XYZ file of C-alpha atoms in Angstrom:
625
model
C 0.083 0.082 -0.102
C 1.448 3.357 -1.034
C 1.289 6.047 1.611
C 2.023 9.664 1.231
C 3.483 11.300 4.311
C 2.402 15.099 4.738
C 5.047 16.992 2.867
C 7.085 19.756 5.118
C 4.867 18.457 8.120
C 7.932 18.758 10.723
C 8.980 22.448 9.249
C 5.259 23.541 9.481
C 4.946 22.151 13.146
C 8.125 23.680 14.069
C 6.828 27.160 12.631
C 3.766 27.082 15.048
C 1.281 25.195 12.978
C -1.440 23.053 15.353
C -4.358 22.707 12.962
C -2.977 20.493 9.891
C -3.391 17.451 11.527
C -0.394 15.897 9.374
C 0.328 12.223 8.460
C 3.765 11.239 9.449
C 5.989 8.181 10.664
C 7.623 6.999 13.686
C 11.207 6.351 13.187
C 12.333 5.621 16.815
C 10.748 5.497 20.395
C 12.661 5.649 23.591
C 11.752 5.289 26.891
C 12.887 7.965 29.265
C 13.890 6.958 32.754
C 13.786 9.279 35.359
C 13.135 8.904 38.908
C 11.310 11.719 39.613
C 8.516 11.033 36.893
C 5.816 9.256 38.282
C 4.697 7.755 34.972
C 6.638 6.514 32.267
C 7.177 8.775 29.184
C 8.443 8.163 25.715
C 10.435 10.079 23.183
C 9.762 10.278 19.628
C 11.628 10.668 16.369
C 8.788 11.696 13.664
C 9.691 12.179 9.941
C 7.533 13.428 7.179
C 9.907 11.502 4.567
C 12.166 14.429 4.243
C 12.733 15.852 7.562
C 12.798 14.193 11.281
C 12.342 15.960 14.627
C 12.005 14.601 18.327
C 8.777 14.432 19.984
C 7.683 13.622 23.290
C 4.595 11.320 23.867
C 2.083 12.687 26.640
C 1.975 10.437 29.266
C -1.790 9.374 28.360
C -0.742 7.774 25.361
C 2.060 5.607 26.958
C -0.272 2.715 26.827
C -0.286 2.550 23.061
C 3.227 2.004 22.930
C 3.210 -0.609 25.641
C 0.018 -2.284 23.501
C 2.143 -2.274 20.440
C -0.447 0.065 18.803
C 2.425 2.629 18.222
C 5.637 1.145 17.397
C 8.712 1.907 15.243
C 7.689 2.252 11.534
C 4.040 3.409 12.716
C 2.214 5.914 10.690
C 0.281 8.141 12.604
C -2.125 11.378 12.114
C -1.373 13.869 14.654
C -4.522 15.121 15.996
C -3.246 17.366 18.799
C 0.190 18.708 19.341
C 2.284 21.731 20.191
C 5.808 22.757 19.765
C 8.212 24.282 22.377
C 11.737 24.910 23.378
C 13.798 23.139 25.715
C 17.476 23.716 26.387
C 17.908 25.789 23.104
C 16.161 23.161 21.083
C 12.654 22.631 19.596
C 10.699 19.493 20.381
C 7.337 18.647 19.567
C 4.630 17.525 21.964
C 2.158 15.164 20.912
C -0.766 15.372 22.936
C -3.045 13.050 20.818
C -2.811 10.997 17.763
C -4.290 8.056 15.703
C -2.289 5.242 14.382
C -3.119 4.826 10.425
C -0.763 2.068 9.624
C 0.740 0.042 12.523
C 3.951 -0.970 10.858
C 5.504 -0.060 7.770
C 8.955 0.534 6.177
C 10.785 3.563 6.142
C 9.170 5.960 3.829
C 11.954 8.304 2.021
C 15.520 9.470 3.367
C 14.594 11.626 6.176
C 17.499 14.135 7.780
C 17.312 15.712 10.773
C 15.858 19.388 10.447
C 18.294 22.332 11.025
C 16.074 24.564 13.175
C 18.071 27.847 13.109
C 21.248 29.358 11.497
C 22.578 29.589 14.861
C 21.893 26.116 15.590
C 23.351 25.018 12.265
C 26.627 27.052 12.915
C 27.312 25.694 16.305
C 29.562 22.492 16.299
C 27.394 19.689 16.683
C 29.184 16.366 16.639
C 26.217 14.422 15.116
C 25.014 17.026 12.834
C 26.391 14.920 9.954
C 25.416 11.780 10.585
C 21.831 9.881 9.540
C 19.756 7.899 12.279
C 21.630 4.760 11.875
C 24.548 5.976 13.703
C 22.704 6.603 16.862
C 23.326 4.232 19.733
C 21.433 3.592 22.992
C 21.885 4.633 26.397
C 21.117 8.192 25.163
C 24.619 8.742 23.746
C 25.559 10.231 20.222
C 28.807 8.563 18.771
C 30.042 10.772 15.769
C 33.380 10.569 13.951
C 34.537 13.505 12.332
C 37.300 13.426 9.511
C 40.864 13.352 11.340
C 39.442 13.303 14.624
C 39.107 10.812 17.332
C 35.668 9.703 18.381
C 33.998 12.111 21.071
C 31.608 11.199 23.416
C 28.992 12.875 25.287
C 27.118 12.816 28.555
C 23.571 11.351 28.064
C 20.813 14.072 28.083
C 17.795 13.594 29.916
C 14.750 15.324 28.609
C 12.413 16.852 31.656
C 8.974 16.352 31.509
C 7.342 19.092 29.466
C 5.284 21.832 31.453
C 3.586 24.134 28.799
C 2.810 27.719 30.481
C -0.443 28.185 31.874
C -1.756 30.410 29.247
C 0.040 28.976 26.132
C -3.000 28.058 23.909
C -4.022 31.711 24.072
C -1.011 32.774 22.505
C -2.883 33.590 19.020
C -1.219 32.898 15.890
C 1.131 30.235 17.025
C -1.698 28.046 17.796
C -4.658 28.969 15.556
C -4.662 29.278 11.957
C -7.574 31.343 11.100
C -6.973 31.976 7.426
C -9.745 30.321 5.385
C -9.318 26.701 3.977
C -8.334 26.434 0.614
C -10.944 25.211 -2.145
C -9.775 21.877 -3.321
C -11.637 19.369 -5.825
C -13.839 17.022 -4.555
C -11.477 14.015 -6.373
C -8.535 15.410 -4.436
C -10.175 14.849 -1.073
C -8.672 12.168 1.354
C -8.991 11.525 5.271
C -5.256 12.423 5.841
C -5.777 16.252 5.134
C -6.265 18.901 7.649
C -8.032 21.980 6.496
C -10.021 21.701 3.488
C -13.061 23.258 1.766
C -15.271 22.242 -1.230
C -17.496 24.376 -3.515
C -20.064 22.084 -4.689
C -23.674 21.824 -6.012
C -26.437 19.620 -4.399
C -27.772 17.226 -6.862
C -30.128 14.991 -4.675
C -31.143 15.241 -1.071
C -32.488 12.209 0.739
C -35.564 12.153 3.147
C -34.801 12.388 7.066
C -35.009 8.976 8.281
C -35.156 7.749 11.951
C -33.446 4.532 13.059
C -33.111 2.270 16.127
C -30.044 0.128 17.149
C -28.380 -1.025 20.176
C -26.884 2.674 20.838
C -30.467 4.094 20.931
C -32.597 6.147 18.420
C -31.457 8.650 16.012
C -31.970 10.406 12.570
C -30.073 10.752 9.656
C -30.381 12.145 6.031
C -27.607 12.555 3.220
C -27.293 14.474 0.289
C -25.244 14.422 -3.073
C -22.744 16.945 -4.268
C -20.978 17.801 -7.647
C -18.431 20.162 -8.243
C -17.005 21.913 -11.450
C -14.413 19.310 -12.258
C -17.279 16.693 -12.204
C -16.274 15.158 -8.974
C -19.301 13.600 -6.994
C -19.487 12.447 -3.143
C -22.119 11.759 -0.600
C -22.527 13.918 2.589
C -24.224 12.314 5.645
C -25.415 13.826 8.788
C -26.741 12.382 12.131
C -28.642 13.452 15.107
C -28.036 16.860 16.083
C -26.199 17.980 12.852
C -29.376 16.854 10.933
C -31.246 19.427 12.759
C -28.566 22.053 11.633
C -28.397 21.263 8.049
C -31.743 19.550 6.997
C -33.803 22.584 6.316
C -30.780 24.721 4.974
C -29.871 22.125 2.173
C -31.656 22.758 -1.085
C -31.221 20.769 -4.581
C -29.812 22.954 -6.993
C -27.753 25.190 -4.967
C -24.038 25.690 -4.423
C -22.512 25.775 -1.043
C -19.029 26.033 0.390
C -18.380 22.946 2.866
C -15.654 22.738 5.181
C -14.478 20.741 8.483
C -16.249 17.488 7.497
C -14.874 13.904 8.226
C -14.014 11.534 5.824
C -14.642 8.022 6.037
C -14.917 5.125 3.428
C -18.016 5.080 1.558
C -20.610 2.381 2.103
C -20.836 1.067 -1.403
C -24.139 -1.125 -0.284
C -26.009 2.467 -0.010
C -23.858 4.654 -1.956
C -23.512 4.743 -5.655
C -21.391 7.693 -6.210
C -17.867 7.151 -7.886
C -16.007 8.094 -5.102
C -14.305 5.888 -2.206
C -14.871 8.460 0.408
C -18.122 10.041 2.060
C -18.305 13.071 4.212
C -19.862 13.079 7.512
C -20.536 16.353 9.009
C -19.861 17.052 12.557
C -21.191 19.971 14.993
C -17.890 22.180 14.241
C -18.650 21.590 10.275
C -19.769 24.801 8.066
C -21.956 24.888 5.322
C -22.148 28.179 3.741
C -24.716 29.108 0.676
C -23.053 30.739 -2.468
C -25.536 33.300 -3.201
C -24.019 33.858 -6.866
C -24.747 31.334 -9.270
C -21.650 29.421 -10.390
C -22.249 28.601 -13.925
C -19.209 26.182 -13.682
C -20.752 23.836 -11.843
C -23.333 21.537 -13.934
C -26.717 21.045 -12.576
C -26.599 17.213 -12.952
C -24.544 14.686 -14.345
C -25.458 11.514 -16.323
C -24.306 8.309 -17.770
C -27.279 7.009 -19.721
C -27.412 3.487 -20.610
C -29.521 1.958 -23.441
C -32.208 -0.092 -22.038
C -30.904 -3.122 -23.980
C -27.718 -3.045 -21.642
C -29.849 -3.204 -18.641
C -30.675 -6.363 -19.589
C -27.208 -7.597 -18.476
C -26.615 -5.169 -15.754
C -25.936 -6.474 -12.285
C -28.764 -6.723 -9.724
C -28.696 -3.843 -7.421
C -26.531 -1.918 -9.466
C -27.402 1.786 -9.618
C -27.558 3.288 -13.221
C -28.975 6.127 -15.461
C -31.671 5.581 -18.151
C -33.870 7.948 -20.306
C -36.667 6.682 -22.474
C -40.123 7.597 -23.695
C -43.162 6.752 -21.404
C -45.710 4.611 -23.151
C -47.644 3.390 -20.239
C -48.395 4.184 -16.826
C -50.296 1.932 -14.262
C -52.561 2.894 -11.524
C -50.832 3.858 -7.997
C -51.544 0.870 -5.583
C -51.194 0.753 -1.699
C -48.239 -1.620 -0.692
C -47.670 -2.802 3.170
C -43.972 -2.966 4.011
C -42.426 -5.333 6.401
C -42.527 -2.883 9.089
C -46.095 -2.707 9.016
C -46.299 0.772 7.272
C -47.999 1.358 4.223
C -46.771 3.130 0.897
C -47.633 3.218 -2.649
C -46.183 1.948 -5.743
C -46.637 2.567 -9.400
C -45.360 1.067 -12.457
C -44.299 2.760 -15.721
C -42.896 1.551 -18.913
C -40.131 3.146 -20.960
C -38.741 2.274 -24.543
C -35.919 3.736 -26.493
C -34.313 3.201 -29.985
C -32.572 -0.017 -28.787
C -35.699 -1.916 -29.506
C -36.468 -2.815 -25.884
C -38.635 -1.617 -22.909
C -38.188 -1.734 -19.326
C -40.531 -1.365 -16.198
C -39.910 1.592 -13.989
C -41.417 0.979 -10.489
C -41.986 4.249 -8.606
C -42.324 4.020 -4.666
C -43.752 6.557 -2.019
C -44.068 10.084 -3.044
C -42.776 9.375 -6.250
C -46.162 8.076 -7.091
C -48.048 10.843 -6.400
C -45.838 13.639 -7.882
C -44.293 12.735 -11.303
C -46.062 9.355 -11.369
C -49.485 11.397 -11.478
C -48.310 13.711 -13.907
C -47.004 11.077 -16.084
C -50.465 9.338 -16.019
C -52.070 12.885 -16.939
C -49.850 13.132 -19.972
C -50.372 9.716 -20.864
C -54.229 10.020 -20.829
C -54.222 12.932 -22.573
C -52.286 11.069 -25.317
C -48.947 12.573 -25.109
C -45.809 10.487 -24.622
C -43.232 12.425 -22.391
C -39.332 11.628 -22.235
C -38.149 10.737 -18.853
C -34.932 10.662 -17.358
C -34.024 8.868 -14.374
C -30.956 9.553 -12.188
C -29.777 6.823 -10.036
C -32.261 4.153 -10.381
C -31.821 0.643 -8.869
C -31.823 -2.436 -11.133
C -33.832 -5.351 -9.952
C -33.585 -9.137 -11.635
C -36.986 -10.302 -10.128
C -38.733 -11.985 -13.197
C -36.776 -10.233 -15.974
C -34.971 -6.929 -15.611
C -36.685 -3.885 -14.313
C -35.485 -0.414 -12.354
C -36.837 0.813 -9.107
C -36.638 4.312 -7.580
C -34.645 4.722 -4.257
C -34.432 7.613 -1.901
C -31.511 9.205 -4.027
C -33.313 8.877 -7.217
C -34.326 11.771 -9.554
C -36.836 11.988 -12.516
C -36.880 14.613 -14.976
C -39.705 14.833 -16.986
C -39.162 16.108 -20.676
C -35.752 17.472 -19.802
C -33.822 19.921 -22.067
C -30.931 17.202 -22.652
C -29.431 16.737 -25.927
C -30.102 12.955 -25.363
C -33.793 13.906 -24.762
C -34.224 15.734 -27.978
C -32.705 12.972 -29.972
C -35.070 10.596 -28.501
C -38.045 12.623 -29.071
C -37.001 13.313 -32.710
C -36.620 9.267 -33.120
C -40.011 8.728 -31.376
C -41.737 11.450 -33.489
C -40.110 9.921 -36.921
C -41.458 6.450 -36.307
C -40.027 5.010 -33.404
C -43.835 5.265 -31.916
C -44.669 2.350 -34.095
C -41.580 0.465 -33.691
C -42.507 -2.731 -31.442
C -40.082 -2.948 -28.534
C -39.356 -6.313 -26.735
C -39.701 -5.756 -22.779
C -36.851 -6.949 -20.573
C -39.503 -7.254 -17.734
C -41.861 -9.438 -16.434
C -41.253 -12.184 -18.982
C -42.634 -15.131 -17.385
C -39.951 -17.574 -16.543
C -39.954 -21.212 -15.534
C -40.967 -21.210 -12.145
C -41.261 -17.565 -11.630
C -44.084 -15.629 -10.114
C -47.295 -14.178 -11.791
C -47.103 -11.150 -10.062
C -48.313 -8.271 -11.935
C -49.914 -9.841 -14.874
C -53.000 -8.698 -16.850
C -55.198 -11.980 -16.682
C -59.113 -12.686 -17.119
C -61.012 -14.031 -14.421
C -61.404 -17.724 -15.493
C -57.615 -17.758 -15.564
C -57.116 -16.931 -11.712
C -58.717 -20.166 -10.640
C -57.302 -22.275 -13.913
C -53.469 -21.169 -13.257
C -53.829 -21.537 -9.604
C -53.329 -18.114 -8.553
C -52.846 -17.541 -4.558
C -51.661 -21.009 -3.811
C -48.298 -20.129 -3.079
C -46.537 -18.887 0.053
C -46.731 -15.312 -0.931
C -49.916 -13.498 -2.427
C -50.351 -13.034 -6.252
C -51.102 -9.638 -7.720
C -53.245 -9.726 -10.756
C -54.851 -7.003 -13.016
C -58.237 -7.634 -14.374
C -60.699 -5.798 -16.516
C -64.367 -6.813 -15.337
C -67.642 -5.500 -14.490
C -69.264 -5.580 -11.343
C -72.576 -7.631 -11.319
C -73.587 -7.937 -7.883
C -72.911 -5.994 -4.271
C -74.226 -7.587 -1.305
C -76.041 -4.821 0.863
C -76.469 -6.679 4.167
C -72.927 -6.288 5.414
C -71.227 -3.827 3.687
C -69.279 -2.120 6.373
C -68.446 -2.592 9.896
C -67.642 -0.116 13.015
C -64.095 0.356 13.785
C -61.800 1.932 16.379
C -60.771 5.343 15.528
C -57.715 5.564 17.776
C -54.022 5.655 16.668
C -51.329 3.053 17.307
C -48.089 5.131 16.420
C -48.572 6.206 12.891
C -51.611 3.986 11.746
C -55.156 3.820 13.057
C -56.216 0.589 14.830
C -59.289 -0.244 12.646
C -60.055 -2.901 14.855
C -63.813 -3.988 15.193
C -65.537 -2.298 17.921
C -68.646 -3.250 20.144
C -70.939 -0.607 21.497
C -72.121 -0.720 25.315
C -74.427 1.952 26.259
C -73.696 5.130 24.603
C -70.026 4.156 24.380
C -67.903 2.132 21.907
C -65.226 -0.061 23.269
C -62.259 -1.467 21.727
C -60.497 -4.596 22.991
C -57.436 -4.376 21.256
C -56.746 -0.907 22.752
C -58.672 -1.326 25.906
C -60.485 2.078 25.825
C -63.718 3.428 25.361
C -64.976 6.428 23.231
C -68.176 8.408 22.112
C -67.596 8.180 18.336
C -66.550 5.078 16.249
C -65.158 4.965 12.481
C -67.070 3.205 9.848
C -65.090 1.258 7.153
C -66.230 -0.687 4.106
C -66.230 -4.574 4.048
C -67.605 -4.941 0.866
C -68.538 -8.230 -0.961
C -69.133 -8.245 -4.592
C -69.135 -10.581 -7.698
C -67.364 -9.316 -10.757
C -67.204 -11.001 -14.278
C -65.604 -10.727 -17.757
C -66.237 -12.654 -20.956
C -64.728 -15.834 -19.494
C -66.593 -16.078 -16.031
C -67.092 -14.542 -12.332
C -65.808 -14.567 -9.114
C -66.352 -13.265 -5.535
C -63.909 -10.266 -4.241
C -63.997 -8.323 -1.395
C -63.230 -4.203 -1.231
C -62.093 -2.411 1.932
C -61.988 1.070 2.995
C -60.233 2.658 -0.387
C -61.249 0.300 -2.851
C -64.741 0.502 -1.733
C -64.904 4.156 -1.764
C -63.566 4.016 -5.148
C -66.465 1.794 -6.274
C -69.504 3.420 -4.748
C -68.340 6.997 -4.859
C -69.190 7.662 -1.182
C -67.832 7.020 2.232
C -68.964 3.817 4.392
C -70.372 6.446 7.018
C -72.495 8.087 4.634
C -74.010 5.024 3.292
C -74.221 3.513 6.984
C -76.128 6.570 7.878
C -78.416 6.632 5.127
C -79.352 2.994 5.485
C -79.663 2.488 9.186
C -80.478 6.136 10.533
C -82.389 7.751 7.924
C -83.604 4.389 6.650
C -83.829 5.982 3.299
C -83.844 2.592 1.116
C -84.888 4.365 -2.273
C -81.653 6.562 -1.950
C -79.632 3.595 -0.743
C -80.538 1.191 -3.291
C -80.327 3.926 -6.151
C -76.442 4.386 -5.241
C -75.930 0.430 -5.211
C -77.775 -0.089 -8.573
C -75.580 3.084 -9.966
C -72.433 0.900 -9.365
C -73.824 -2.363 -10.967
C -72.498 -3.249 -14.533
C -69.750 -0.554 -14.684
C -66.454 -1.799 -15.950
C -63.065 -1.222 -13.918
C -59.489 -2.195 -14.113
C -59.197 -4.228 -10.631
C -55.922 -4.365 -8.934
C -56.415 -7.731 -7.105
C -54.489 -9.532 -4.271
C -54.735 -13.032 -4.409
C -54.160 -15.346 -1.332
C -55.234 -18.656 0.229
C -56.479 -18.320 3.681
C -57.677 -20.819 6.302
C -61.494 -20.399 7.016
C -62.266 -22.877 9.765
C -60.888 -26.108 8.539
C -61.187 -25.186 5.086
C -58.523 -23.580 2.697
C -60.181 -21.340 0.506
C -58.778 -18.589 -1.901
C -59.388 -14.907 -1.129
C -59.622 -12.095 -3.653
C -59.115 -8.801 -2.375
C -59.570 -5.423 -4.550
C -56.582 -3.119 -4.117
C -57.319 -0.605 -6.218
C -60.347 -0.198 -8.570
C -59.869 2.403 -11.576
C -62.209 3.385 -14.307
C -61.205 2.061 -17.696
C -59.234 4.743 -19.601
C -60.077 3.212 -23.159
C -56.987 5.155 -24.725
C -54.481 3.226 -22.369
C -56.728 0.121 -23.020
C -56.345 0.398 -26.690
C -52.416 0.835 -26.436
C -52.567 -2.451 -24.372
C -54.333 -4.266 -26.978
C -52.240 -2.883 -29.565
C -49.141 -4.130 -27.941
C -50.691 -7.572 -27.470
C -51.134 -7.603 -31.083
C -47.864 -6.866 -31.900
C -46.478 -9.617 -29.706
C -48.575 -12.459 -31.858
C -47.587 -11.068 -35.238
C -43.735 -11.025 -34.404
């Protein structure tokens, strides 16, 4: 491993520097024996590969020498140190340091530093010798031309006692000059003072976590500078409070006094081996004037045909024409929290198409906008920055926290794609690299008919199947269309457990509480059918509202409080024989001693005839290949 010590570190420390935190090597370690000293002290010989200088190790660091953490040849970073004079000689006092490499070959050809002209003129017998001529017992032997060997008595270095106000002596101890701006690519953990000027290209959401050390919060953002260098910045806990609201995507900042650590490649896709961790002493200053030399974003687009051979979980950029947008559906995460998912399809000039899965807020922001554009008959260009490759059932792309979406961007690649599409690419058939049914693969997310649900055995596996069906509602049960539910919150979610009435109060067995008002939630049983057959389905709250167009409470009060059977019946009849595109969850469950397949409506969308026509044309094109 090549190691570069900090250039001119020894000369800088002797000149008064105490902030650069240099990387130096230990050439020698000597135990200072003195009866008057209550603790053992060690004298070091430090090198920056060119010059060397003696140093005293603070007594609180002596254990590092005893344990072997610090030894001859170790490369260390000086964290806290000062330089003082003793017996007309400069000596470095090391108060804190970190071991970077425990053992290493001697770097460079260091020579003893000549501290001043007066000392250089003073006849020192050992001034012309290298370190190999020094011997033990604190004696220095030197042989000058034409002279006999002279012996000098041992010199015992007294314990260092700094003046009471030494740290307040100003320039010698504190360097207030602004840090020099350097490129992101030049950052490394061995630097002392640095600053970078860069634009924020992505900002993640603030996340909360819980581990053995307790609760906390974290967020990160990505930077891009004028040289094209990128790096991720991460903040934890109190630092989040300082910088989360101040950081905005697209703005340029001057950042300094961060701590560099190796990037976690499982979560960080940027081409940089380091990651910045901001601390309470870090500074983040907004640059009010726009810097045109720093690009707003940096892409490395891959054709869709290349994604087919990309590694699973790899992060890449892709650009394509949006040819279809599916409805957004709710998905329950493993932690019990619900999120949204929406699937798009992209195609480009490579002759391939790919699915793009949007999660969370992407579904409601860019996803909804894209759906409206598709429904209006336009086909937008979509650029995806930092999409994650998934190889489940073919290859697809998914959004992550650092993903960015650009709709109809003003990029050369987008203009070229638009011209290709308008000049005939629209009618060119493309082969999907996603969701091709593979032997033994899942049937998730596939358009089916009602009869195929039973014939192909959906719902019989360990995990539920997700199927899209275009069908008509032929019957709705009206005797039990909703239930009374608990309105209390458990964490971030409503309880929704069925409650019972006792007098004027409602009681929830799960929450063990009473309350005056309950909630009403749909538990709708209905039959749907298409040209191949019919089946029973269940619709809960959200999908029930989509089908009936009103809330469960409104319908409950109409039937049981107002007892207006005509109006109630009119609402039910108006929903019969309407056609929907149903998103179904199919899973086998136990009812008593019998296994039954339960079909739940997750989403019920009105049929968009434009999208349906495109779907049918795509099917026809596959049969005519």
